[in-house]
Tab-separated table of C-alpha atoms and ligand atoms in Angstrom:
chain	number	residue	atom	x	y	z
A	6	MET	CA	-9.983	4.689	8.374
A	7	ILE	CA	-6.355	3.684	8.291
A	8	ASP	CA	-4.813	4.002	4.837
A	9	ILE	CA	-1.544	2.058	4.572
A	10	HIS	CA	-0.624	2.810	0.965
A	11	ALA	CA	-0.508	6.311	-0.542
A	12	HIS	CA	1.811	8.293	-2.799
A	13	VAL	CA	1.346	11.632	-1.078
A	14	LEU	CA	4.943	12.548	-0.191
A	15	PRO	CA	5.939	15.248	-2.715
A	16	PHE	CA	8.910	15.182	-5.104
A	17	VAL	CA	9.963	11.525	-4.737
A	18	ASP	CA	7.938	9.461	-7.224
A	19	ASP	CA	4.963	9.819	-9.564
A	20	GLY	CA	2.659	10.494	-6.584
A	21	SER	CA	2.781	14.261	-6.267
A	22	PRO	CA	4.975	16.918	-7.918
A	23	ASP	CA	4.667	19.644	-5.238
A	24	VAL	CA	3.496	20.464	-1.718
A	25	ALA	CA	0.221	22.063	-2.870
A	26	SER	CA	-0.805	18.848	-4.703
A	27	SER	CA	0.138	16.781	-1.660
A	28	LEU	CA	-1.974	18.983	0.625
A	29	LYS	CA	-4.898	18.494	-1.737
A	30	LEU	CA	-4.452	14.711	-1.457
A	31	ILE	CA	-4.437	15.091	2.343
A	32	GLU	CA	-7.718	17.010	2.213
A	33	GLU	CA	-9.261	14.253	0.081
A	34	SER	CA	-8.073	11.605	2.544
A	35	ILE	CA	-9.680	13.483	5.428
A	36	SER	CA	-12.961	13.778	3.486
A	37	ALA	CA	-12.850	10.006	2.923
A	38	GLY	CA	-12.585	9.508	6.699
A	39	VAL	CA	-8.879	8.673	6.985
A	40	THR	CA	-7.391	9.327	10.441
A	41	ASP	CA	-4.027	7.621	9.901
A	42	LEU	CA	-2.249	7.887	6.574
A	43	PHE	CA	0.916	6.027	5.620
A	44	LEU	CA	3.031	7.819	3.043
A	45	THR	CA	4.636	5.048	0.995
A	46	PRO	CA	6.839	6.347	-1.805
A	47	HIS	CA	7.913	3.883	-4.454
A	48	TYR	CA	11.341	2.340	-4.228
A	49	MET	CA	11.489	0.805	-7.657
A	50	LYS	CA	14.722	0.421	-9.557
A	51	ILE	CA	13.107	-0.495	-12.885
A	52	ARG	CA	11.283	2.859	-12.986
A	53	ASN	CA	14.163	4.787	-11.478
A	54	TYR	CA	12.366	5.696	-8.249
A	55	LEU	CA	15.370	5.616	-5.962
A	56	SER	CA	14.584	8.068	-3.191
A	57	ASP	CA	15.967	6.386	-0.062
A	58	HIS	CA	14.548	6.552	3.448
A	59	ALA	CA	16.949	9.262	4.676
A	60	HIS	CA	15.826	11.542	1.839
A	61	ASN	CA	12.144	10.643	2.319
A	62	LEU	CA	12.398	11.347	6.050
A	63	GLU	CA	13.774	14.824	5.465
A	64	ILE	CA	10.837	15.682	3.171
A	65	PHE	CA	8.379	13.918	5.501
A	66	GLU	CA	9.419	16.101	8.437
A	67	SER	CA	8.961	19.383	6.592
A	68	PHE	CA	5.748	18.172	4.936
A	69	SER	CA	4.341	17.062	8.317
A	70	ARG	CA	4.925	20.594	9.614
A	71	ALA	CA	3.031	22.027	6.615
A	72	VAL	CA	0.105	19.654	7.327
A	73	GLU	CA	0.091	20.644	10.988
A	74	GLU	CA	0.254	24.360	10.190
A	75	ALA	CA	-2.691	23.948	7.817
A	76	GLY	CA	-4.601	22.456	10.781
A	77	PHE	CA	-5.472	19.163	9.075
A	78	PRO	CA	-6.737	16.552	11.554
A	79	ILE	CA	-4.763	13.512	10.383
A	80	ARG	CA	-1.822	11.470	11.678
A	81	LEU	CA	0.943	10.820	9.158
A	82	HIS	CA	3.308	7.847	9.129
A	83	LEU	CA	6.185	7.060	6.812
A	84	GLY	CA	7.004	3.814	5.016
A	85	THR	CA	8.071	2.568	1.593
A	86	GLU	CA	6.312	0.687	-1.159
A	87	ILE	CA	9.125	-1.691	-1.974
A	88	TYR	CA	9.219	-3.160	-5.448
A	89	TYR	CA	10.654	-6.525	-4.472
A	90	THR	CA	13.965	-7.645	-6.010
A	91	VAL	CA	16.881	-9.802	-4.887
A	92	SER	CA	18.375	-6.628	-3.343
A	93	THR	CA	15.416	-6.005	-1.009
A	94	PRO	CA	16.890	-7.824	2.049
A	95	LYS	CA	20.087	-5.773	1.674
A	96	ASP	CA	18.086	-2.548	1.166
A	97	LEU	CA	16.170	-3.222	4.402
A	98	ARG	CA	19.377	-3.886	6.341
A	99	SER	CA	20.892	-0.605	5.115
A	100	LYS	CA	17.600	1.256	5.843
A	101	THR	CA	17.432	2.362	2.228
A	102	VAL	CA	13.820	1.152	2.511
A	103	VAL	CA	11.766	0.757	5.699
A	104	PRO	CA	8.668	-0.969	7.130
A	105	LEU	CA	5.372	0.865	7.678
A	106	GLY	CA	5.695	3.403	10.492
A	107	LYS	CA	6.768	1.804	13.758
A	108	SER	CA	5.506	-1.647	12.761
A	109	ASN	CA	7.426	-4.664	11.486
A	110	LYS	CA	5.233	-4.861	8.363
A	111	VAL	CA	6.779	-4.262	4.944
A	112	LEU	CA	4.686	-3.264	1.939
A	113	LEU	CA	5.885	-5.241	-1.090
A	114	GLU	CA	4.986	-4.679	-4.705
A	115	PHE	CA	5.566	-7.023	-7.641
A	116	SER	CA	5.217	-6.783	-11.400
A	117	LEU	CA	1.609	-6.417	-12.579
A	118	SER	CA	2.102	-8.498	-15.709
A	119	VAL	CA	5.060	-10.894	-15.422
A	120	GLU	CA	6.065	-13.026	-12.458
A	121	ASP	CA	9.710	-11.947	-12.350
A	122	GLU	CA	10.210	-12.536	-8.622
A	123	ASP	CA	8.773	-15.442	-6.689
A	124	ILE	CA	6.272	-14.062	-4.158
A	125	GLY	CA	6.577	-17.148	-1.951
A	126	GLU	CA	10.341	-16.748	-1.773
A	127	ALA	CA	9.934	-13.038	-0.966
A	128	ILE	CA	7.570	-13.880	1.918
A	129	HIS	CA	10.000	-16.480	3.210
A	130	ASN	CA	12.941	-14.033	3.068
A	131	MET	CA	11.006	-11.245	4.796
A	132	LYS	CA	9.755	-13.549	7.558
A	133	SER	CA	13.230	-14.899	8.180
A	134	MET	CA	14.339	-11.285	8.786
A	135	GLY	CA	11.524	-10.784	11.319
A	136	TYR	CA	9.188	-8.815	9.059
A	137	ILE	CA	5.561	-9.485	8.138
A	138	PRO	CA	5.121	-8.904	4.415
A	139	ILE	CA	2.010	-7.165	3.117
A	140	ILE	CA	1.502	-7.863	-0.580
A	141	ALA	CA	0.309	-4.662	-2.297
A	142	HIS	CA	-2.745	-5.073	-4.561
A	143	PRO	CA	-2.254	-8.740	-5.578
A	144	GLU	CA	-5.693	-8.669	-7.243
A	145	ARG	CA	-3.936	-6.695	-10.000
A	146	TYR	CA	-1.220	-9.299	-10.677
A	147	ARG	CA	-2.576	-11.039	-13.751
A	148	TYR	CA	-0.438	-14.157	-13.400
A	149	LEU	CA	-1.758	-15.144	-9.947
A	150	ARG	CA	-4.292	-17.949	-9.702
A	151	TRP	CA	-6.607	-18.591	-6.757
A	152	GLY	CA	-4.238	-21.166	-5.247
A	153	ASP	CA	-1.454	-18.564	-5.214
A	154	PHE	CA	-3.456	-16.282	-2.889
A	155	GLU	CA	-3.971	-19.220	-0.536
A	156	ILE	CA	-0.215	-19.877	-0.537
A	157	ILE	CA	0.491	-16.193	0.274
A	158	LYS	CA	-1.826	-16.419	3.282
A	159	ARG	CA	-0.628	-19.831	4.414
A	160	MET	CA	2.979	-18.619	4.356
A	161	GLY	CA	2.070	-15.707	6.649
A	162	GLY	CA	1.804	-12.936	4.080
A	163	MET	CA	-0.926	-10.307	4.392
A	164	ILE	CA	-3.041	-8.963	1.537
A	165	GLN	CA	-3.784	-5.318	0.722
A	166	ILE	CA	-6.496	-4.615	-1.837
A	167	ASN	CA	-6.782	-1.292	-3.672
A	168	ALA	CA	-10.046	0.613	-3.116
A	169	SER	CA	-10.116	1.317	-6.869
A	170	SER	CA	-10.242	-2.443	-7.594
A	171	ILE	CA	-13.355	-2.862	-5.415
A	172	ILE	CA	-15.334	-0.259	-7.339
A	173	GLY	CA	-14.396	-1.657	-10.752
A	174	TYR	CA	-11.949	1.115	-11.728
A	175	ASN	CA	-9.392	-1.501	-12.824
A	176	GLY	CA	-11.831	-3.673	-14.786
A	177	ALA	CA	-14.375	-6.403	-14.082
A	178	GLU	CA	-11.883	-9.271	-13.678
A	179	ILE	CA	-9.871	-7.436	-11.021
A	180	GLU	CA	-13.069	-6.332	-9.263
A	181	LYS	CA	-14.192	-9.964	-9.119
A	182	THR	CA	-10.879	-11.147	-7.654
A	183	ALA	CA	-10.857	-8.286	-5.114
A	184	MET	CA	-14.395	-9.098	-3.927
A	185	LYS	CA	-13.638	-12.826	-3.742
A	186	LEU	CA	-10.584	-12.133	-1.564
A	187	ILE	CA	-12.738	-9.990	0.724
A	188	LYS	CA	-15.721	-12.371	0.871
A	189	THR	CA	-13.479	-15.338	1.715
A	190	GLY	CA	-11.807	-13.363	4.512
A	191	GLN	CA	-8.352	-13.380	2.880
A	192	ALA	CA	-7.984	-9.585	2.587
A	193	ASP	CA	-6.289	-7.816	5.502
A	194	PHE	CA	-6.278	-4.191	4.333
A	195	VAL	CA	-7.954	-1.919	1.812
A	196	ALA	CA	-5.859	1.126	0.857
A	197	SER	CA	-6.166	4.038	-1.554
A	198	ASP	CA	-2.803	3.848	-3.400
A	199	ILE	CA	-3.533	7.484	-4.294
A	200	HIS	CA	-1.433	9.513	-6.713
A	201	VAL	CA	-2.380	12.924	-8.116
A	202	PHE	CA	-3.750	11.127	-11.175
A	203	ARG	CA	-5.838	8.566	-9.216
A	204	PRO	CA	-8.873	9.686	-7.194
A	205	ASN	CA	-9.385	8.541	-3.625
A	206	HIS	CA	-11.933	5.718	-3.855
A	207	LEU	CA	-11.909	4.712	-0.181
A	208	SER	CA	-15.350	5.932	0.882
A	209	GLN	CA	-17.013	4.517	-2.235
A	210	ALA	CA	-15.254	1.160	-1.739
A	211	TYR	CA	-16.170	1.142	1.972
A	212	ARG	CA	-19.855	1.451	1.082
A	213	VAL	CA	-19.590	-1.476	-1.355
A	214	VAL	CA	-17.962	-3.739	1.248
A	215	GLU	CA	-20.329	-2.607	4.010
A	216	LYS	CA	-23.323	-3.420	1.809
A	217	LYS	CA	-22.036	-6.819	0.653
A	218	CYS	CA	-20.194	-8.055	3.751
A	219	GLY	CA	-21.439	-5.951	6.683
A	220	LYS	CA	-19.988	-3.129	8.762
A	221	ALA	CA	-17.781	-5.323	10.954
A	222	GLU	CA	-15.923	-6.732	7.951
A	223	ALA	CA	-15.591	-3.254	6.397
A	224	GLU	CA	-14.095	-1.919	9.635
A	225	ARG	CA	-11.731	-4.897	9.910
A	226	ILE	CA	-10.092	-4.206	6.542
A	227	PHE	CA	-10.461	-0.404	6.167
A	228	ALA	CA	-9.286	0.352	9.700
A	229	ASN	CA	-6.911	-2.495	10.522
A	230	PRO	CA	-4.905	-1.104	13.467
A	231	SER	CA	-2.164	-3.743	13.347
A	232	VAL	CA	0.173	-1.320	11.521
A	233	LEU	CA	0.031	1.303	14.267
A	234	SER	CA	2.442	-0.394	16.678
B	23	FE2	FE1	1.518	2.181	-4.872
């Protein structure tokens, strides 16, 4: 599996408070079958998560050594979960925030409850800068209607569903939306979005999708390799 969204990097957001907790999250990822894990710390001004890429990279390098020394069979990549604001284009230019690994794909998050930034405009801005935007867990954005998902896709945005949504952890409504996005072929990725307080639901979610949509579809969205280059 390729997990493109995880709060495993220690010290920088609400993901993990120390190296030992982060190593535990790595072990859980490996048990779930993850071979490539993207560490995507929040960059979110409204919650005061302001660790920039230079700082994240420093921690990433020492943490990667700890993972290697522990002998864990997993490849780590660095990115950012960018809470989209009008400053995001500027933050990308200054490398305060970065795309996923070596790809040109940016992981964008929006408010869960209020549409305070226009997702269509964000997609347009990112594409005009040469990036492909991946919208993080849109099934959780309560203000989106079905037509809005179609607009995201038509504009060239990609969709990442949270594994927890598929298994009903976020409620029946969100589960329904997540499964509809998958069944209609609109989902591009399923990711864990793990924090120390949120279990890794990837293997459970994989089984649900495999049972309802078949192994090929499960592989397509749980191991989408398009972020690896
Ligand atoms: Fe996240």
